[in-house]
Amino acid sequence: KQEVTQIPAALSVPEGENLVLNCSFTDSAIYNLQWFRQDPGKGLTSLLLIQSSQREQTSGRLNASLDKSSGRSTLYIAASQPGDSATYLCAVSRNSGGYQKVTFGTGTKLQVIP
Amino acid sequence: DTGVSQDPRHKITKRGQNVTFRCDPISEHNRLYWYRQTLGQGPEFLTYFQNEAQLEKSRLLSDRFSAERPKGSFSTLEIQRTEQGDSAMYLCASSLATATNYGYTFGSGTRLTVV
């Protein structure tokens, strides 16, 4: 059974700081790993998708890395802004009975202080 | 069609009542998923459709829960005889079966409160 852990559970940083969110998973046989953002009471917005054959993906101030062998991914946020305040969820996809089964972590709640 | 749509956004119901939620996936996506998310937790898998076929159901999906996807388009999730423990955000996602590299697209969710 795939288990996904995100550390820390909560993080508070001053505006402008660079930060790293961590995600670890127990089963390295994955299709892809996806990072999502969730604002309070809202649905999930996809940020970055890393294929199992890739090492990293970048979008603007966001960079996500993947190390399958060690079961780890990191989401790097550069020059953080108050608008980045949200919960960040890591989701790992693998084959289960012929379909793409996704397991989520419990998220890291980020607060960027102006 | 710009994304996954869910209706309603919020639902407050009395314990024991039945509720039904609707999800309209991205039109070309043939896979549709329902997830449930409680406060402070990540989403938990409930069920999955490929076209109109329901291919997997989680143990979380008790007999009071039923999901359908007629004609492989929109899907409905019904909860009968609601209990307070059913209060959660119900999320729908869709994906393309032939493109595992595309990942999931989620809707905005339906927040259910059972009083």
XYZ file of N, CA and C in Angstrom:
687
model
N 0.839 -1.178 0.000
C 0.000 0.000 0.000
C 0.889 1.248 0.000
N 0.575 2.160 -0.925
C 1.359 3.389 -1.029
C 1.013 4.326 0.127
N 2.031 4.868 0.778
C 1.831 5.876 1.813
C 2.634 7.117 1.437
N 1.995 8.265 1.572
C 2.621 9.531 1.194
C 2.653 10.438 2.417
N 3.821 10.949 2.717
C 4.017 11.790 3.900
C 4.560 13.147 3.486
N 4.011 14.198 4.078
C 4.494 15.546 3.789
C 4.970 16.206 5.069
N 6.168 16.750 4.979
C 6.778 17.438 6.114
C 7.321 18.776 5.641
N 7.106 19.893 6.396
C 6.345 19.924 7.638
C 4.841 19.985 7.388
N 4.050 19.831 8.419
C 2.601 19.938 8.282
C 2.181 21.384 8.117
N 2.957 22.291 8.699
C 2.671 23.717 8.586
C 3.983 24.472 8.575
N 3.973 25.607 7.890
C 5.188 26.392 7.726
C 4.802 27.859 7.616
N 5.516 28.699 8.363
C 5.267 30.130 8.305
C 6.584 30.821 7.994
N 6.594 31.641 6.939
C 7.832 32.297 6.519
C 7.556 33.764 6.209
N 8.577 34.610 6.321
C 8.395 36.013 5.917
C 8.430 36.124 4.401
N 7.732 37.119 3.897
C 7.688 37.363 2.464
C 9.099 37.496 1.891
N 9.308 36.948 0.712
C 10.593 37.051 0.032
C 11.517 35.867 0.267
N 11.195 35.061 1.257
C 12.073 33.926 1.566
C 11.852 32.783 0.573
N 12.949 32.071 0.273
C 12.852 30.837 -0.508
C 12.525 29.699 0.439
N 11.728 28.725 -0.019
C 11.353 27.637 0.877
C 11.230 26.317 0.122
N 11.305 25.242 0.884
C 11.223 23.885 0.324
C 10.184 23.086 1.090
N 9.279 22.462 0.337
C 8.298 21.553 0.914
C 8.700 20.126 0.522
N 8.509 19.203 1.448
C 8.963 17.836 1.232
C 7.818 16.844 1.129
N 8.021 15.847 0.289
C 7.051 14.770 0.109
C 7.832 13.467 0.003
N 7.409 12.456 0.758
C 8.049 11.147 0.640
C 6.985 10.090 0.430
N 7.350 9.038 -0.310
C 6.400 7.967 -0.616
C 7.099 6.625 -0.473
N 6.312 5.583 -0.170
C 6.907 4.307 0.199
C 7.119 3.357 -0.980
N 6.315 3.483 -2.027
C 6.411 2.584 -3.178
C 6.954 3.369 -4.369
N 8.143 3.029 -4.829
C 8.794 3.816 -5.880
C 8.292 3.478 -7.287
N 7.408 2.493 -7.407
C 6.869 2.125 -8.728
C 5.720 3.066 -9.079
N 6.061 4.269 -9.502
C 5.040 5.290 -9.743
C 5.002 5.683 -11.211
N 3.832 6.175 -11.672
C 3.701 6.759 -13.001
C 4.195 8.200 -12.999
N 3.687 8.947 -12.035
C 4.020 10.359 -11.965
C 3.751 10.869 -10.563
N 4.176 12.090 -10.317
C 3.937 12.768 -9.051
C 3.449 14.165 -9.375
N 2.393 14.575 -8.697
C 1.765 15.863 -8.987
C 1.710 16.688 -7.711
N 2.048 17.965 -7.836
C 1.897 18.913 -6.726
C 0.664 19.769 -6.998
N -0.154 19.908 -5.946
C -1.373 20.697 -6.031
C -1.334 21.806 -4.978
N -2.100 22.842 -5.280
C -2.335 23.903 -4.303
C -3.826 23.893 -3.966
N -4.139 24.091 -2.679
C -5.532 24.160 -2.257
C -5.724 25.346 -1.340
N -6.596 26.267 -1.759
C -6.959 27.397 -0.917
C -8.094 26.964 0.004
N -8.253 27.615 1.148
C -9.264 27.173 2.119
C -10.646 27.027 1.513
N -11.263 25.872 1.711
C -12.613 25.624 1.235
C -12.746 25.456 -0.260
N -11.633 25.349 -0.948
C -11.668 25.267 -2.407
C -11.178 23.904 -2.904
N -11.282 23.700 -4.210
C -10.761 22.487 -4.831
C -9.258 22.563 -5.020
N -8.718 21.611 -5.751
C -7.277 21.506 -5.948
C -6.868 22.080 -7.298
N -5.794 22.857 -7.300
C -5.233 23.408 -8.528
C -3.892 22.744 -8.784
N -3.737 22.147 -9.962
C -2.476 21.483 -10.286
C -1.378 22.514 -10.511
N -0.228 22.279 -9.896
C 0.914 23.176 -10.047
C 1.951 22.597 -11.003
N 2.392 21.390 -10.703
C 3.446 20.752 -11.489
C 3.207 19.257 -11.521
N 3.528 18.640 -12.652
C 3.432 17.197 -12.826
C 4.794 16.698 -13.274
N 5.345 15.734 -12.544
C 6.637 15.148 -12.913
C 6.410 13.701 -13.300
N 6.809 13.332 -14.507
C 6.725 11.946 -14.944
C 7.781 11.124 -14.213
N 7.557 9.812 -14.144
C 8.492 8.946 -13.422
C 9.884 8.962 -14.053
N 9.959 9.300 -15.347
C 11.250 9.325 -16.037
C 11.970 10.672 -15.907
N 11.292 11.641 -15.299
C 11.867 12.979 -15.184
C 12.456 13.196 -13.799
N 13.341 14.198 -13.716
C 13.963 14.534 -12.436
C 13.380 15.799 -11.839
N 12.907 16.719 -12.716
C 12.342 17.954 -12.191
C 11.475 18.641 -13.236
N 10.643 19.555 -12.728
C 9.793 20.387 -13.560
C 9.792 21.788 -12.953
N 9.688 22.778 -13.830
C 9.712 24.171 -13.373
C 8.551 24.928 -13.977
N 7.966 25.815 -13.151
C 6.938 26.716 -13.641
C 7.053 28.006 -12.847
N 7.554 29.046 -13.505
C 7.707 30.324 -12.821
C 8.616 30.215 -11.616
N 8.097 30.588 -10.454
C 8.893 30.550 -9.217
C 8.891 29.171 -8.565
N 8.243 28.201 -9.181
C 8.122 26.867 -8.607
C 9.043 25.891 -9.324
N 9.681 25.031 -8.529
C 10.495 23.955 -9.087
C 10.230 22.714 -8.271
N 9.858 21.638 -8.946
C 9.622 20.377 -8.258
C 10.648 19.360 -8.728
N 11.187 18.609 -7.788
C 12.157 17.568 -8.126
C 11.613 16.215 -7.709
N 12.135 15.171 -8.345
C 11.705 13.810 -8.036
C 12.919 12.891 -7.981
N 13.052 12.161 -6.890
C 14.053 11.110 -6.754
C 13.300 9.828 -6.442
N 13.004 9.075 -7.489
C 12.191 7.861 -7.321
C 12.866 6.839 -6.429
N 14.156 6.675 -6.605
C 14.863 5.614 -5.883
C 14.788 5.807 -4.376
N 14.784 7.059 -3.957
C 14.712 7.329 -2.520
C 13.291 7.631 -2.075
N 12.352 7.687 -3.005
C 10.956 7.960 -2.664
C 10.728 9.361 -2.150
N 11.345 10.343 -2.819
C 11.228 11.712 -2.330
C 10.967 12.692 -3.463
N 10.223 13.745 -3.113
C 10.037 14.877 -4.008
C 10.091 16.143 -3.182
N 10.571 17.213 -3.794
C 10.564 18.502 -3.120
C 9.910 19.531 -4.029
N 9.227 20.472 -3.414
C 8.684 21.627 -4.121
C 9.391 22.857 -3.585
N 10.105 23.526 -4.467
C 10.862 24.713 -4.114
C 10.087 25.938 -4.585
N 9.869 26.874 -3.670
C 9.184 28.119 -4.007
C 10.161 29.259 -3.788
N 10.456 29.972 -4.845
C 11.407 31.080 -4.759
C 10.676 32.388 -4.460
N 11.336 33.244 -3.693
C 10.836 34.604 -3.435
C 9.358 34.578 -3.061
N 9.045 33.910 -1.967
C 7.649 33.684 -1.584
C 6.875 35.000 -1.415
N 5.573 34.916 -1.721
C 4.673 36.083 -1.659
C 3.468 35.713 -0.792
N 2.799 36.702 -0.208
C 1.609 36.400 0.603
C 0.561 35.598 -0.168
N 0.473 35.813 -1.482
C -0.470 35.069 -2.306
C -0.147 33.585 -2.435
N 1.044 33.197 -2.013
C 1.412 31.778 -2.027
C 0.820 31.034 -0.829
N 0.249 31.762 0.118
C -0.326 31.137 1.306
C -1.464 30.197 0.902
N -1.319 28.940 1.242
C -2.282 27.899 0.855
C -1.772 26.586 1.428
N -2.535 25.526 1.200
C -2.065 24.176 1.524
C -1.556 23.524 0.251
N -0.388 22.937 0.339
C 0.249 22.295 -0.816
C 0.199 20.782 -0.621
N -0.371 20.103 -1.597
C -0.562 18.651 -1.528
C 0.283 17.950 -2.584
N 0.876 16.872 -2.177
C 1.645 16.013 -3.066
C 0.794 14.780 -3.368
N 0.767 14.339 -4.619
C -0.041 13.177 -5.000
C 0.785 12.264 -5.889
N 0.813 10.999 -5.530
C 1.619 10.022 -6.252
C 0.704 9.060 -6.993
N 0.997 8.855 -8.259
C 0.168 8.012 -9.112
C 0.902 6.717 -9.445
N 0.192 5.602 -9.332
C 0.785 4.315 -9.728
C -0.285 3.426 -10.326
N 0.154 2.334 -10.943
C -0.783 1.417 -11.571
C -1.431 0.542 -10.509
N -2.749 0.460 -10.531
C -3.467 -0.399 -9.589
C -4.621 -1.045 -10.329
N -4.481 -2.327 -10.619
C -5.559 -3.027 -11.314
C -5.849 -2.473 -12.684
N -4.843 -1.907 -13.344
C -5.013 -1.407 -14.697
C -5.392 0.039 -14.819
N -5.530 0.748 -13.693
C -5.803 2.171 -13.812
C -4.839 2.953 -12.931
N -4.890 4.262 -13.131
C -3.953 5.161 -12.477
C -4.509 5.537 -11.114
N -4.002 4.935 -10.060
C -4.488 5.211 -8.714
C -3.599 6.257 -8.055
N -4.238 7.246 -7.482
C -3.501 8.369 -6.897
C -3.669 8.361 -5.384
N -2.566 8.528 -4.701
C -2.554 8.630 -3.244
C -2.006 9.999 -2.862
N -2.755 10.688 -1.993
C -2.382 12.030 -1.569
C -1.684 12.016 -0.219
N -0.800 12.999 -0.031
C -0.303 13.301 1.297
C -1.320 14.159 2.026
N -1.015 14.459 3.299
C -1.938 15.264 4.100
C -1.709 16.756 3.930
N -0.645 17.125 3.200
C -0.455 18.525 2.860
C 0.461 19.281 3.797
N 1.003 20.374 3.296
C 1.751 21.343 4.090
C 1.024 22.676 3.986
N 0.622 23.211 5.128
C -0.078 24.497 5.152
C 0.951 25.609 5.259
N 1.032 26.412 4.218
C 2.024 27.477 4.131
C 1.384 28.838 4.399
N 2.035 29.599 5.260
C 1.630 30.984 5.494
C 2.821 31.881 5.213
N 2.650 32.819 4.276
C 3.700 33.783 3.960
C 3.297 35.113 4.564
N 4.111 35.613 5.464
C 3.787 36.812 6.238
C 4.343 38.055 5.538
N 3.467 39.027 5.285
C 3.935 40.251 4.587
C 4.964 41.013 5.417
N -15.522 24.338 -22.761
C -15.282 23.464 -21.598
C -13.905 23.769 -21.053
N -13.887 24.459 -19.915
C -12.600 24.906 -19.401
C -12.121 24.102 -18.217
N -12.875 23.148 -17.732
C -12.430 22.396 -16.574
C -13.517 21.473 -16.086
N -13.271 20.966 -14.867
C -14.212 20.065 -14.221
C -15.187 20.899 -13.386
N -16.483 20.682 -13.588
C -17.503 21.451 -12.866
C -18.219 20.559 -11.865
N -18.452 21.092 -10.683
C -19.185 20.360 -9.657
C -20.336 21.221 -9.154
N -21.435 20.540 -8.865
C -22.635 21.242 -8.412
C -23.372 20.383 -7.380
N -23.842 20.961 -6.262
C -23.658 22.356 -5.869
C -22.286 22.593 -5.255
N -21.965 23.825 -4.960
C -20.701 24.139 -4.280
C -20.805 23.838 -2.788
N -21.980 24.092 -2.251
C -22.205 23.834 -0.824
C -23.566 23.179 -0.649
N -23.645 22.278 0.335
C -24.915 21.627 0.645
C -24.992 21.416 2.144
N -26.065 21.947 2.735
C -26.334 21.693 4.148
C -27.594 20.846 4.213
N -27.519 19.747 4.922
C -28.661 18.848 4.983
C -28.845 18.321 6.403
N -30.043 17.921 6.698
C -30.311 17.326 8.004
C -29.946 15.858 7.971
N -29.487 15.374 9.099
C -29.154 13.953 9.222
C -30.339 13.098 8.804
N -30.042 12.075 8.004
C -31.094 11.168 7.556
C -31.628 11.477 6.175
N -31.333 12.676 5.675
C -31.782 13.039 4.332
C -30.840 12.473 3.270
N -31.321 12.386 2.053
C -30.503 11.955 0.918
C -29.985 13.195 0.184
N -28.779 13.089 -0.326
C -28.217 14.184 -1.120
C -27.590 13.606 -2.383
N -27.561 14.421 -3.434
C -26.941 14.016 -4.693
C -26.072 15.150 -5.207
N -24.852 14.787 -5.610
C -23.911 15.755 -6.176
C -23.666 15.395 -7.639
N -23.336 16.435 -8.409
C -23.069 16.208 -9.828
C -21.666 16.665 -10.185
N -21.043 15.943 -11.112
C -19.728 16.317 -11.632
C -19.763 16.246 -13.158
N -19.323 17.312 -13.797
C -19.152 17.329 -15.248
C -17.661 17.392 -15.550
N -17.098 16.316 -16.080
C -15.651 16.291 -16.330
C -15.298 17.077 -17.589
N -14.004 17.191 -17.845
C -13.539 17.737 -19.113
C -14.023 16.790 -20.208
N -14.574 17.329 -21.275
C -15.356 16.529 -22.212
C -14.573 15.377 -22.841
N -13.300 15.561 -23.105
C -12.566 14.479 -23.767
C -11.965 13.471 -22.785
N -12.136 13.729 -21.478
C -11.591 12.821 -20.468
C -12.519 11.636 -20.275
N -11.965 10.426 -20.366
C -12.814 9.250 -20.213
C -12.741 8.649 -18.807
N -11.833 9.151 -17.983
C -11.758 8.654 -16.607
C -12.274 9.717 -15.635
N -13.034 9.267 -14.664
C -13.627 10.173 -13.681
C -13.477 9.548 -12.304
N -13.110 10.385 -11.337
C -12.813 9.918 -9.988
C -13.592 10.762 -8.971
N -14.000 10.123 -7.908
C -14.565 10.838 -6.762
C -13.625 10.641 -5.569
N -13.377 11.735 -4.863
C -12.571 11.722 -3.658
C -13.350 12.433 -2.540
N -12.995 12.100 -1.305
C -13.569 12.788 -0.154
C -12.419 13.340 0.663
N -12.611 14.565 1.148
C -11.569 15.207 1.937
C -12.171 15.806 3.201
N -11.645 15.381 4.338
C -12.050 15.961 5.617
C -10.993 16.955 6.068
N -11.367 17.782 7.021
C -10.522 18.900 7.443
C -9.139 18.432 7.877
N -8.118 19.033 7.294
C -6.745 18.733 7.680
C -6.168 17.475 7.071
N -6.924 16.832 6.202
C -6.469 15.592 5.571
C -6.348 15.764 4.064
N -5.569 14.879 3.445
C -5.552 14.848 2.002
C -6.784 14.141 1.463
N -7.101 14.311 0.199
C -8.251 13.622 -0.394
C -8.083 12.102 -0.337
N -9.196 11.399 -0.089
C -9.195 9.940 -0.047
C -10.053 9.413 -1.192
N -9.554 8.401 -1.865
C -10.224 7.825 -3.029
C -11.542 7.180 -2.629
N -12.593 7.448 -3.416
C -13.891 6.805 -3.218
C -14.211 5.829 -4.330
N -14.182 6.307 -5.581
C -14.544 5.448 -6.688
C -14.006 6.019 -7.995
N -14.027 5.160 -9.018
C -13.415 5.499 -10.303
C -14.236 4.914 -11.442
N -14.433 5.713 -12.495
C -15.123 5.280 -13.701
C -14.192 5.403 -14.903
N -14.266 4.427 -15.767
C -13.707 4.591 -17.102
C -14.883 4.506 -18.061
N -15.132 5.608 -18.747
C -16.376 5.773 -19.513
C -17.540 5.561 -18.555
N -18.493 4.671 -18.888
C -19.645 4.514 -18.000
C -19.455 3.407 -16.971
N -18.346 2.689 -17.052
C -18.121 1.555 -16.157
C -17.447 1.988 -14.854
N -18.056 1.588 -13.746
C -17.462 1.845 -12.426
C -16.514 0.707 -12.126
N -15.211 0.961 -12.156
C -14.222 -0.093 -12.103
C -13.662 -0.358 -10.711
N -13.765 0.593 -9.820
C -13.272 0.337 -8.468
C -14.020 1.210 -7.478
N -14.271 0.610 -6.306
C -14.896 1.326 -5.198
C -14.063 1.114 -3.952
N -13.853 2.198 -3.226
C -13.093 2.105 -1.995
C -13.944 1.487 -0.885
N -13.267 0.948 0.119
C -13.985 0.466 1.305
C -14.689 1.615 2.018
N -14.239 2.849 1.751
C -14.879 4.022 2.363
C -16.300 4.209 1.843
N -16.585 3.649 0.679
C -17.877 3.827 0.037
C -18.848 2.785 0.578
N -19.568 3.184 1.642
C -20.495 2.230 2.259
C -21.715 2.027 1.368
N -22.610 1.151 1.815
C -23.824 0.861 1.046
C -24.706 2.090 0.884
N -24.503 3.114 1.692
C -25.343 4.319 1.584
C -24.884 5.205 0.430
N -23.723 4.909 -0.109
C -23.166 5.710 -1.198
C -23.365 4.981 -2.523
N -23.765 5.738 -3.543
C -23.826 5.163 -4.881
C -23.411 6.222 -5.885
N -22.682 5.779 -6.884
C -22.218 6.685 -7.929
C -22.578 6.107 -9.280
N -22.906 7.014 -10.199
C -23.245 6.595 -11.550
C -22.577 7.526 -12.553
N -22.393 6.991 -13.730
C -21.899 7.827 -14.817
C -22.575 7.374 -16.116
N -23.846 7.704 -16.261
C -24.579 7.263 -17.448
C -23.978 7.862 -18.721
N -23.866 7.035 -19.725
C -23.361 7.465 -21.030
C -21.911 7.961 -20.975
N -21.227 7.713 -19.887
C -19.816 8.087 -19.808
C -19.537 9.569 -19.832
N -20.561 10.369 -19.466
C -20.336 11.814 -19.464
C -20.287 12.316 -18.028
N -21.340 13.007 -17.561
C -21.355 13.508 -16.197
C -21.534 12.337 -15.229
N -21.237 12.607 -13.962
C -21.397 11.585 -12.926
C -22.185 12.180 -11.762
N -22.897 11.320 -11.056
C -23.575 11.716 -9.831
C -23.113 10.838 -8.683
N -23.037 11.438 -7.517
C -22.717 10.730 -6.283
C -23.871 10.971 -5.321
N -24.532 9.901 -4.912
C -25.663 10.017 -3.999
C -25.294 9.431 -2.651
N -25.672 10.129 -1.608
C -25.515 9.618 -0.246
C -26.910 9.500 0.354
N -27.277 8.315 0.762
C -28.585 8.095 1.385
C -28.440 8.103 2.905
N -29.504 8.556 3.551
C -29.555 8.550 5.023
C -28.278 9.139 5.607
N -28.013 10.385 5.253
C -26.759 11.027 5.636
C -26.540 11.010 7.141
N -25.262 10.916 7.509
C -24.831 10.933 8.904
C -23.867 12.107 9.073
N -23.665 12.524 10.320
C -22.783 13.659 10.565
C -21.366 13.363 10.092
N -20.965 12.111 10.150
C -19.635 11.731 9.691
C -19.443 11.855 8.189
N -20.538 12.087 7.461
C -20.428 12.285 6.008
C -20.019 13.708 5.665
N -20.025 14.601 6.648
C -19.636 15.993 6.398
C -18.192 16.037 5.917
N -17.989 16.597 4.743
C -16.674 16.615 4.116
C -16.769 17.405 2.823
N -15.612 17.568 2.187
C -15.569 18.113 0.831
C -15.513 16.916 -0.115
N -16.406 16.884 -1.096
C -16.425 15.814 -2.090
C -15.865 16.371 -3.389
N -14.762 15.778 -3.811
C -14.024 16.279 -4.979
C -14.141 15.303 -6.136
N -14.298 15.866 -7.310
C -14.336 15.078 -8.536
C -13.116 15.451 -9.377
N -12.552 14.473 -10.042
C -11.418 14.720 -10.924
C -11.605 13.903 -12.197
N -10.974 14.353 -13.269
C -11.015 13.581 -14.508
C -9.628 13.528 -15.128
N -9.436 12.514 -15.974
C -8.159 12.365 -16.671
C -8.402 11.602 -17.958
N -7.356 11.563 -18.786
C -7.438 10.871 -20.068
C -6.716 9.542 -19.946
N -7.405 8.447 -20.246
C -6.855 7.111 -20.016
C -5.563 6.871 -20.769
N -5.436 7.437 -21.956
C -4.265 7.170 -22.776
C -3.122 8.114 -22.479
N -3.302 8.949 -21.495
C -2.291 9.980 -21.228
C -2.026 10.061 -19.743
N -1.349 9.025 -19.232
C -1.049 9.050 -17.799
C -0.134 10.213 -17.453
N 0.516 10.776 -18.464
C 1.409 11.888 -18.173
C 0.678 13.199 -17.989
N -0.636 13.209 -18.161
C -1.386 14.451 -17.996
C -1.855 14.658 -16.561
N -1.882 13.633 -15.769
C -2.331 13.786 -14.390
C -3.818 14.061 -14.304
N -4.212 14.537 -13.159
C -5.605 14.789 -12.835
C -5.945 16.250 -12.980
N -7.214 16.535 -13.323
C -7.784 17.875 -13.206
C -8.952 17.780 -12.240
N -8.915 18.599 -11.202
C -9.952 18.561 -10.181
C -10.978 19.664 -10.378
N -12.187 19.390 -9.914
C -13.204 20.416 -9.785
C -13.032 21.167 -8.478
N -13.914 22.121 -8.243
C -13.832 22.956 -7.039
C -14.434 22.292 -5.811
N -15.105 21.168 -6.019
C -15.615 20.424 -4.883
C -17.012 20.818 -4.466
N -17.663 19.909 -3.750
C -18.938 20.177 -3.088
C -18.716 19.976 -1.600
N -18.963 21.029 -0.835
C -18.807 20.899 0.623
C -20.138 20.512 1.232
N -20.159 19.357 1.881
C -21.380 18.842 2.518
C -21.293 19.039 4.022
N -22.332 19.628 4.585
C -22.455 19.737 6.039
C -23.742 19.050 6.460
N -23.608 18.047 7.311
C -24.778 17.319 7.822
C -25.028 17.781 9.257
N -26.220 18.318 9.495
C -26.529 18.868 10.827
C -27.557 18.025 11.548
